[in-house]
XYZ file of C-alpha atoms in Angstrom:
541
model
C -15.301 -10.078 57.133
C -13.684 -9.280 53.680
C -12.263 -5.807 53.516
C -15.345 -4.121 52.026
C -17.794 -5.954 54.759
C -19.454 -8.332 52.691
C -19.418 -11.880 52.703
C -17.097 -13.600 55.284
C -14.099 -14.853 54.179
C -14.781 -18.171 56.625
C -17.615 -18.868 54.433
C -15.197 -20.153 51.751
C -11.984 -21.430 53.895
C -11.530 -21.397 57.462
C -8.180 -19.682 57.848
C -7.831 -18.029 61.425
C -4.238 -18.912 61.896
C -3.548 -16.505 58.981
C -6.205 -13.531 59.084
C -5.433 -13.431 63.075
C -2.164 -11.513 62.124
C -2.391 -10.703 58.232
C -5.775 -8.503 59.104
C -4.116 -6.188 61.495
C -1.118 -5.862 59.431
C -3.253 -4.691 56.400
C -4.986 -2.134 58.243
C -1.466 -0.619 58.502
C 0.241 -1.537 55.429
C -2.495 -1.065 52.920
C -0.074 -1.813 49.858
C -0.470 -4.243 46.984
C 2.916 -5.078 47.551
C 2.297 -6.663 50.958
C 1.010 -9.925 49.824
C 4.106 -10.749 47.531
C 6.536 -9.842 50.320
C 4.547 -12.088 52.774
C 4.773 -14.624 49.806
C 8.314 -14.339 49.474
C 9.028 -14.729 52.951
C 7.094 -17.731 53.131
C 8.685 -19.600 50.327
C 12.234 -18.377 50.182
C 12.574 -17.760 53.636
C 11.965 -21.337 54.110
C 15.300 -22.147 52.697
C 16.872 -20.865 56.065
C 14.405 -23.591 57.934
C 15.383 -26.247 56.009
C 18.880 -25.490 56.370
C 18.460 -25.496 60.119
C 16.731 -28.877 59.947
C 19.519 -30.560 58.059
C 21.859 -28.893 60.677
C 19.558 -30.549 63.420
C 20.049 -33.888 61.416
C 23.599 -33.735 61.621
C 24.446 -32.825 58.137
C 27.348 -30.961 57.639
C 27.089 -27.252 56.695
C 27.787 -27.810 52.895
C 25.082 -30.700 52.957
C 22.757 -28.465 54.631
C 23.481 -25.703 52.075
C 22.706 -28.062 49.264
C 19.371 -29.117 51.115
C 18.316 -25.161 50.912
C 19.196 -25.108 47.151
C 17.080 -28.364 46.617
C 14.147 -26.105 48.209
C 14.752 -22.874 46.417
C 14.988 -24.783 42.940
C 12.025 -26.997 43.296
C 9.749 -26.407 40.558
C 6.585 -26.509 42.498
C 7.807 -23.685 45.229
C 8.972 -21.635 42.302
C 5.200 -21.996 40.736
C 3.988 -20.901 43.954
C 5.530 -17.601 43.610
C 3.055 -16.876 40.824
C 0.036 -18.273 42.624
C -2.437 -17.757 39.946
C -0.887 -14.352 39.174
C -2.490 -13.121 42.603
C 0.468 -12.589 44.407
C 0.509 -15.343 47.129
C -1.844 -17.968 48.723
C -2.429 -18.638 52.153
C -1.379 -22.084 52.297
C 2.233 -20.825 51.485
C 2.264 -20.078 55.158
C 2.185 -23.740 56.048
C 5.737 -24.443 54.435
C 7.834 -22.698 57.200
C 5.294 -24.135 59.997
C 5.709 -27.691 58.825
C 9.704 -27.149 58.502
C 9.467 -25.530 61.856
C 7.568 -28.394 63.616
C 10.382 -30.787 62.202
C 13.129 -28.634 63.793
C 11.527 -28.714 67.140
C 11.080 -32.425 66.862
C 14.823 -32.984 66.034
C 15.938 -30.353 68.634
C 14.198 -32.254 71.539
C 11.271 -29.736 72.096
C 8.230 -32.066 71.600
C 5.740 -29.709 73.268
C 6.852 -26.753 71.155
C 6.323 -28.909 68.005
C 2.842 -30.257 69.184
C 1.975 -26.489 69.639
C 3.093 -25.639 65.852
C 1.153 -28.589 64.840
C -2.074 -27.260 66.594
C -1.501 -23.700 65.012
C -0.966 -24.984 61.601
C -4.516 -26.617 61.467
C -5.810 -22.952 61.745
C -3.914 -21.871 58.549
C -6.614 -23.624 56.241
C -8.767 -26.757 56.931
C -7.229 -28.820 54.245
C -4.072 -28.870 56.437
C -6.012 -31.085 58.919
C -6.376 -33.407 55.896
C -2.592 -33.764 55.521
C -2.159 -34.211 59.375
C -4.561 -37.182 59.256
C -2.610 -39.020 56.533
C 0.888 -38.113 58.084
C -0.330 -39.556 61.527
C -1.541 -42.606 59.978
C 1.897 -43.286 58.043
C 3.780 -42.516 61.077
C 1.641 -45.171 62.984
C 2.680 -47.742 60.444
C 6.332 -46.965 60.565
C 6.914 -46.279 64.251
C 4.521 -48.780 65.950
C 5.815 -48.402 69.302
C 4.664 -44.552 69.370
C 1.326 -45.405 68.058
C -0.741 -43.527 70.598
C 1.164 -40.047 70.137
C 0.159 -40.331 66.314
C -3.352 -41.619 67.053
C -3.609 -38.414 69.170
C -2.590 -36.041 66.344
C -4.527 -37.992 64.177
C -7.742 -37.698 65.996
C -7.384 -34.120 66.930
C -6.898 -33.228 63.004
C -9.827 -35.436 61.939
C -12.216 -33.812 64.595
C -10.960 -30.402 63.823
C -11.711 -31.011 59.856
C -15.195 -32.369 60.788
C -15.922 -29.425 63.353
C -14.839 -26.891 60.609
C -16.346 -28.359 57.546
C -19.667 -29.505 58.886
C -20.394 -26.854 61.735
C -18.014 -23.474 61.382
C -18.084 -23.061 57.601
C -21.917 -23.805 57.227
C -22.368 -21.238 59.940
C -20.872 -18.510 57.921
C -21.910 -19.462 54.297
C -24.807 -22.240 54.691
C -22.588 -25.012 53.702
C -18.937 -26.241 52.730
C -19.220 -25.666 48.917
C -15.987 -27.945 48.205
C -18.050 -31.078 49.451
C -20.415 -30.635 46.389
C -17.294 -31.263 44.168
C -17.129 -34.835 45.183
C -20.883 -35.419 44.899
C -20.149 -38.335 42.149
C -18.330 -40.145 44.931
C -21.320 -40.199 47.439
C -23.891 -38.026 49.139
C -21.865 -37.468 52.463
C -18.594 -37.759 53.891
C -18.900 -41.462 54.955
C -20.035 -42.464 51.570
C -17.099 -40.555 49.839
C -14.566 -42.188 51.946
C -16.015 -45.551 51.125
C -16.393 -44.881 47.339
C -13.389 -46.914 46.490
C -15.611 -49.923 47.392
C -19.091 -48.493 47.021
C -18.679 -46.854 43.649
C -15.096 -48.203 42.384
C -15.919 -47.460 38.446
C -16.232 -43.628 39.263
C -13.532 -43.600 42.288
C -10.872 -45.378 40.041
C -11.693 -44.161 36.665
C -11.334 -40.617 37.824
C -8.390 -41.407 39.552
C -6.254 -43.332 37.587
C -5.584 -41.190 34.211
C -2.301 -40.376 32.279
C -2.211 -36.827 33.535
C -2.732 -37.848 37.230
C 0.299 -40.393 37.236
C 2.439 -37.745 35.166
C 1.711 -35.160 38.148
C 2.800 -37.827 40.727
C 5.853 -38.480 38.945
C 6.641 -34.953 38.493
C 6.175 -34.443 42.169
C 8.328 -37.120 43.325
C 11.085 -36.821 40.751
C 13.238 -34.159 42.335
C 13.655 -35.702 45.708
C 13.186 -39.612 44.824
C 16.576 -40.665 45.763
C 16.300 -39.532 49.363
C 12.620 -40.072 50.080
C 12.238 -43.797 49.176
C 14.389 -44.300 51.972
C 11.209 -43.759 53.936
C 8.711 -45.035 51.431
C 6.093 -45.936 53.873
C 5.534 -42.016 54.444
C 5.066 -41.162 50.967
C 1.310 -41.705 50.972
C 0.921 -38.987 53.632
C 2.432 -36.596 50.874
C -0.050 -37.731 48.338
C -3.439 -37.700 50.190
C -4.137 -34.375 49.388
C -2.861 -34.572 45.765
C -5.262 -37.539 45.509
C -8.140 -35.576 46.935
C -7.549 -32.754 44.519
C -7.648 -35.476 41.623
C -10.923 -36.671 42.594
C -12.339 -33.218 41.988
C -12.834 -34.599 38.594
C -11.425 -30.958 37.151
C -8.441 -31.657 34.894
C -7.539 -28.013 35.100
C -6.601 -28.505 38.785
C -3.994 -31.340 38.203
C -0.940 -29.096 37.250
C 2.009 -27.650 38.831
C 1.291 -23.805 38.646
C -1.887 -23.923 41.346
C -1.361 -24.110 45.105
C -2.931 -27.450 45.687
C 0.377 -29.323 45.738
C 1.845 -27.147 48.604
C 1.266 -29.396 51.362
C 2.752 -32.312 49.602
C 5.846 -30.508 48.689
C 6.281 -28.956 52.089
C 6.523 -32.605 53.454
C 8.305 -34.074 50.695
C 11.145 -31.564 51.293
C 11.174 -32.130 54.931
C 10.992 -35.916 54.426
C 13.925 -35.394 52.096
C 16.255 -33.861 54.701
C 15.305 -36.399 57.333
C 15.575 -39.283 55.030
C 19.266 -38.437 54.474
C 19.852 -38.614 58.002
C 18.583 -42.246 58.397
C 20.295 -45.523 57.677
C 18.062 -46.269 54.931
C 16.266 -49.699 54.280
C 18.086 -52.652 52.685
C 15.529 -52.406 49.565
C 16.293 -48.557 48.844
C 20.027 -49.085 49.190
C 19.943 -52.272 46.605
C 17.623 -50.202 44.285
C 19.827 -46.836 44.266
C 23.392 -48.620 44.674
C 22.585 -51.649 42.336
C 25.981 -52.888 40.771
C 28.006 -50.806 43.293
C 29.980 -51.722 46.405
C 28.107 -50.218 49.094
C 29.960 -47.350 50.712
C 29.874 -46.038 54.166
C 26.913 -44.081 55.405
C 28.592 -40.541 54.881
C 29.364 -41.448 51.264
C 25.821 -42.852 50.336
C 24.124 -39.555 51.960
C 26.427 -37.379 49.887
C 25.472 -39.586 46.830
C 21.973 -39.661 47.350
C 21.957 -35.717 48.121
C 23.903 -34.968 44.812
C 21.284 -37.163 42.897
C 18.470 -35.201 44.450
C 20.207 -31.855 43.624
C 21.019 -32.836 40.209
C 17.169 -34.256 39.534
C 15.785 -31.068 41.141
C 18.027 -28.683 38.891
C 16.597 -30.791 35.720
C 13.154 -30.327 37.075
C 13.409 -26.814 37.719
C 14.773 -26.355 34.163
C 11.883 -28.014 32.455
C 8.781 -27.376 34.636
C 9.613 -24.413 36.833
C 8.097 -20.820 35.770
C 11.242 -19.141 37.185
C 13.736 -16.530 35.711
C 15.489 -19.048 33.506
C 14.595 -22.699 32.134
C 12.256 -23.963 29.057
C 9.174 -22.732 30.956
C 11.066 -19.441 32.285
C 8.899 -16.490 33.709
C 9.755 -14.063 31.017
C 8.244 -16.100 28.251
C 5.125 -16.547 30.396
C 4.858 -12.720 31.124
C 5.629 -12.342 27.189
C 2.166 -14.228 26.462
C 0.069 -11.889 28.513
C 0.060 -8.116 28.499
C 1.045 -6.075 31.339
C -1.685 -3.431 30.902
C -0.799 -1.444 33.893
C -0.836 1.488 31.604
C -4.744 1.100 31.561
C -5.351 1.023 35.165
C -6.397 4.615 35.625
C -8.804 4.198 32.666
C -10.168 1.314 34.184
C -10.967 2.935 37.603
C -12.641 5.793 36.094
C -15.099 3.522 34.719
C -15.903 1.583 37.988
C -17.637 3.151 40.903
C -15.688 2.818 44.065
C -17.015 0.478 46.361
C -19.000 -1.473 43.864
C -18.834 -5.200 43.616
C -17.386 -6.493 40.732
C -15.968 -9.968 39.328
C -13.460 -11.086 36.770
C -9.983 -12.908 36.812
C -7.107 -13.169 39.241
C -5.633 -10.400 37.235
C -8.592 -7.817 37.670
C -8.835 -8.867 41.264
C -5.484 -7.647 42.305
C -5.706 -4.154 40.703
C -9.015 -3.249 42.593
C -9.706 -5.431 45.681
C -8.611 -2.854 48.005
C -10.927 -0.310 46.308
C -13.567 -2.432 45.421
C -15.355 -5.875 46.520
C -14.420 -9.017 44.453
C -17.042 -11.305 44.205
C -17.037 -14.921 42.618
C -18.038 -15.255 39.093
C -21.830 -15.550 38.674
C -22.725 -13.733 41.632
C -25.886 -11.764 41.893
C -24.249 -8.884 43.796
C -21.622 -8.279 40.986
C -22.251 -4.453 39.309
C -19.474 -5.098 36.749
C -17.435 -7.842 34.979
C -13.727 -6.905 34.299
C -11.306 -9.494 32.587
C -8.740 -10.030 30.197
C -8.840 -12.069 26.578
C -5.955 -14.213 27.716
C -8.299 -15.381 30.785
C -10.609 -16.917 28.289
C -8.925 -19.877 27.478
C -10.218 -20.988 30.801
C -13.623 -19.403 30.265
C -14.638 -18.718 26.988
C -18.148 -20.086 27.760
C -18.542 -17.322 30.446
C -17.454 -14.775 27.922
C -19.923 -15.985 25.263
C -22.677 -15.891 28.431
C -21.622 -12.335 29.152
C -22.047 -10.941 25.530
C -25.460 -12.451 25.458
C -26.314 -11.479 28.810
C -29.253 -8.875 28.831
C -28.594 -7.523 32.259
C -25.057 -6.603 31.404
C -23.748 -4.308 28.778
C -20.175 -3.888 27.353
C -19.217 -0.547 28.386
C -15.117 -0.170 27.687
C -12.746 -2.293 25.893
C -9.024 -2.086 25.201
C -7.406 -4.011 22.496
C -3.705 -4.533 23.228
C -2.837 -6.843 20.025
C -5.175 -8.636 17.694
C -7.025 -11.281 19.673
C -5.804 -9.978 23.191
C -7.760 -7.404 25.129
C -9.485 -6.214 28.311
C -13.166 -6.298 28.508
C -15.386 -4.390 31.126
C -19.188 -5.095 31.585
C -21.682 -3.118 33.314
C -24.903 -3.914 34.862
C -27.749 -1.886 33.142
C -28.055 -0.707 29.215
C -25.366 0.035 26.978
C -23.742 3.451 26.703
C -25.255 5.863 24.521
C -23.162 5.475 21.371
C -22.049 2.088 22.269
C -19.147 1.008 24.323
C -15.773 2.690 24.210
C -13.254 0.458 22.555
C -9.488 1.459 22.859
C -6.510 0.238 20.925
C -2.777 0.962 21.138
C -1.051 2.157 18.105
C 1.130 -0.974 17.932
C -2.110 -3.146 17.829
C -3.665 -1.339 15.236
C -0.726 -1.526 12.880
C -1.075 -5.286 13.398
C -4.813 -5.686 12.423
C -5.795 -7.335 8.905
C -5.828 -5.104 5.814
C -3.823 -2.261 5.029
C -3.838 1.491 6.263
C -4.815 4.130 3.984
C -4.148 7.901 4.527
C -6.798 9.682 6.467
C -8.045 13.075 5.261
C -8.264 14.061 8.806
C -5.284 13.822 10.862
C -7.035 13.069 14.067
C -7.793 9.397 12.761
C -5.947 6.307 11.443
C -7.776 4.317 8.876
C -7.638 0.746 7.987
C -9.362 -1.031 5.449
C -9.970 -4.884 5.273
C -12.185 -6.099 2.180
C -14.047 -9.378 2.674
C -15.183 -10.412 -0.187
C -18.018 -13.184 -1.198
C -16.713 -16.741 -0.443
C -18.132 -19.591 -2.327
C -21.481 -20.332 -0.680
C -21.766 -16.769 0.515
C -23.877 -14.047 -1.277
C -22.412 -10.827 -0.024
C -19.289 -9.104 -0.002
C -18.319 -6.392 2.623
C -15.603 -3.660 3.315
C -14.579 -3.189 7.020
C -13.210 0.299 8.193
C -11.116 0.476 11.160
C -10.750 3.993 12.338
C -8.409 4.876 15.472
C -8.625 8.217 17.038
C -4.992 9.585 17.244
C -5.908 12.908 19.128
C -8.459 14.341 21.149
C -10.661 16.074 18.360
C -13.352 18.497 18.887
C -16.226 19.415 16.396
C -17.505 17.135 14.105
C -15.705 14.955 11.266
C -18.038 12.499 8.807
C -16.063 10.552 6.455
C -17.522 10.190 2.787
C -16.238 7.029 0.974
C -15.974 6.380 -2.907
C -15.683 3.014 -4.081
C -15.129 1.682 -7.618
C -15.581 -1.326 -9.499
C -14.655 -1.632 -13.144
C -16.786 1.149 -14.681
C -19.202 1.467 -11.634
C -19.083 3.780 -8.940
C -20.773 4.135 -5.576
C -20.858 6.518 -2.754
C -20.965 5.857 0.925
C -21.327 8.230 3.932
C -20.249 6.432 7.006
C -23.062 6.310 9.464
C -21.292 7.524 12.573
C -20.259 10.962 13.783
C -16.882 10.873 15.316
C -17.047 13.414 18.376
C -14.313 14.288 20.524
C -13.154 11.525 22.689
C -10.062 9.906 24.056
C -6.950 9.114 21.980
C -6.700 5.565 21.059
C -10.612 5.012 20.656
C -11.479 2.595 18.001
C -14.340 2.652 15.873
C -15.380 -0.156 13.224
C -18.019 0.401 10.333
C -18.689 -2.493 7.984
C -20.054 -1.511 4.262
C -22.099 -4.012 2.368
C -21.047 -4.198 -1.300
C -23.365 -4.393 -4.232
C -24.099 -7.885 -5.573
C -21.655 -8.766 -8.039
C -18.806 -6.899 -6.557
C -15.626 -9.288 -6.166
C -13.240 -6.795 -5.563
C -12.709 -2.994 -5.290
C -10.564 -1.173 -7.919
C -10.697 2.621 -6.492
C -11.214 3.693 -3.034
C -11.146 7.442 -2.206
C -11.968 9.003 1.398
C -13.258 12.642 1.947
C -14.419 14.794 5.181
C -17.673 16.199 4.905
C -17.225 20.009 5.454
C -18.426 21.021 8.867
C -21.908 22.576 8.982
């Protein structure tokens, strides 16, 4: 069950190998830092395992150290550190397991390696798909051992069918990810035969420019080494291809976790390939025009090429601390908003169900129950406007949904804010909109002197444009201090010799500092500008 006793996590993905030890640990260490720490150990701690694997492959300490650098600077591994901005992902746990599997194989412990293989299946059901592809490719490369690999492939395939067709449907009524491949067929057999039965849909979805670029970028850092065992490359790409066949271009990128099994295997394959003599074809390609050196020099030349290409890939594609797409520039695009957490928590009832984006999930998941977008159980929706680039349509529907009302909003800078919707009618007086002093100063228009020191006022005229009949003037009013009592603004506008008086139709009762109010006044017909503006405060009664 999830931490709030709601929908079972196993109804989404079957991951007992992770939750078996993570759930009791979460019960002891109830901290938001637990997931990032586990993710860091899985990702960066794997550098020690790849060093150990390289030593088991009889590489020198210096060469093994360079193999560790190849993992540390791999762009996909670095981007997994973000994992969609929610700390870590369960599948990161597969990286050290796969490297441990190869270390045990190289150390002459096949039974322990087989035990690690069995345990890795329980991390996530998608791991079984990887092992099916791995077993098939190993059967082609090492035909004399085909029975061993047929056994592992059969176990992995049987486990995948058991989990997706019986276990997960037992928790949720069906395997929800199977529907994402409905265009390929109505069942698993039709989907597997879709390259023949529905070639236009299958190949049309698969062979696209973005997909080809992703495959190129995944192979680029370690291509010098892995092409020595090119028959095993399809095992790395099987899950990547299946992800592409979902038909969602947002899934095809370097940032999400869907490439984890691929990169984990490519890193292991890179190290083991350096220890192999190599094929005649691969050596002729990489050493064309060069007198073939001895095995040690070839290995070091290939490792040097892998390290250089990895560093270049890191610079251009990794969201790390340096590089063209560095983490600082990424975090600069999205506001931190941690200073708003107490305000947000005060608006949401403890234990209530809420939905939103990854940012809001990390803030409230130990206090409230997070449910998928669109769930009928959601009492609140909380998300940042930077999320809207992925869900502008969802935001439009939220604004028009009569079941929910906007209750709180914080404007961080123009066009960037935090939205909170609640099930039920709108609060009396409208939603509370908050804005920082810095964001208020960047809004359109110009600031005018306020007769009440408890408020800032900005004026933004919107005069009639060609084809429009009315002109407006917008007043943005920000509370600078908690004000008691009552303040009513009196506005005097002048246009040439004509003067009009307005009484802003709003009472500014005492509230929180930073609260924003917007009032729009319609100007008389024929006014194409305002030549005079005076603001006064109506005396309190």
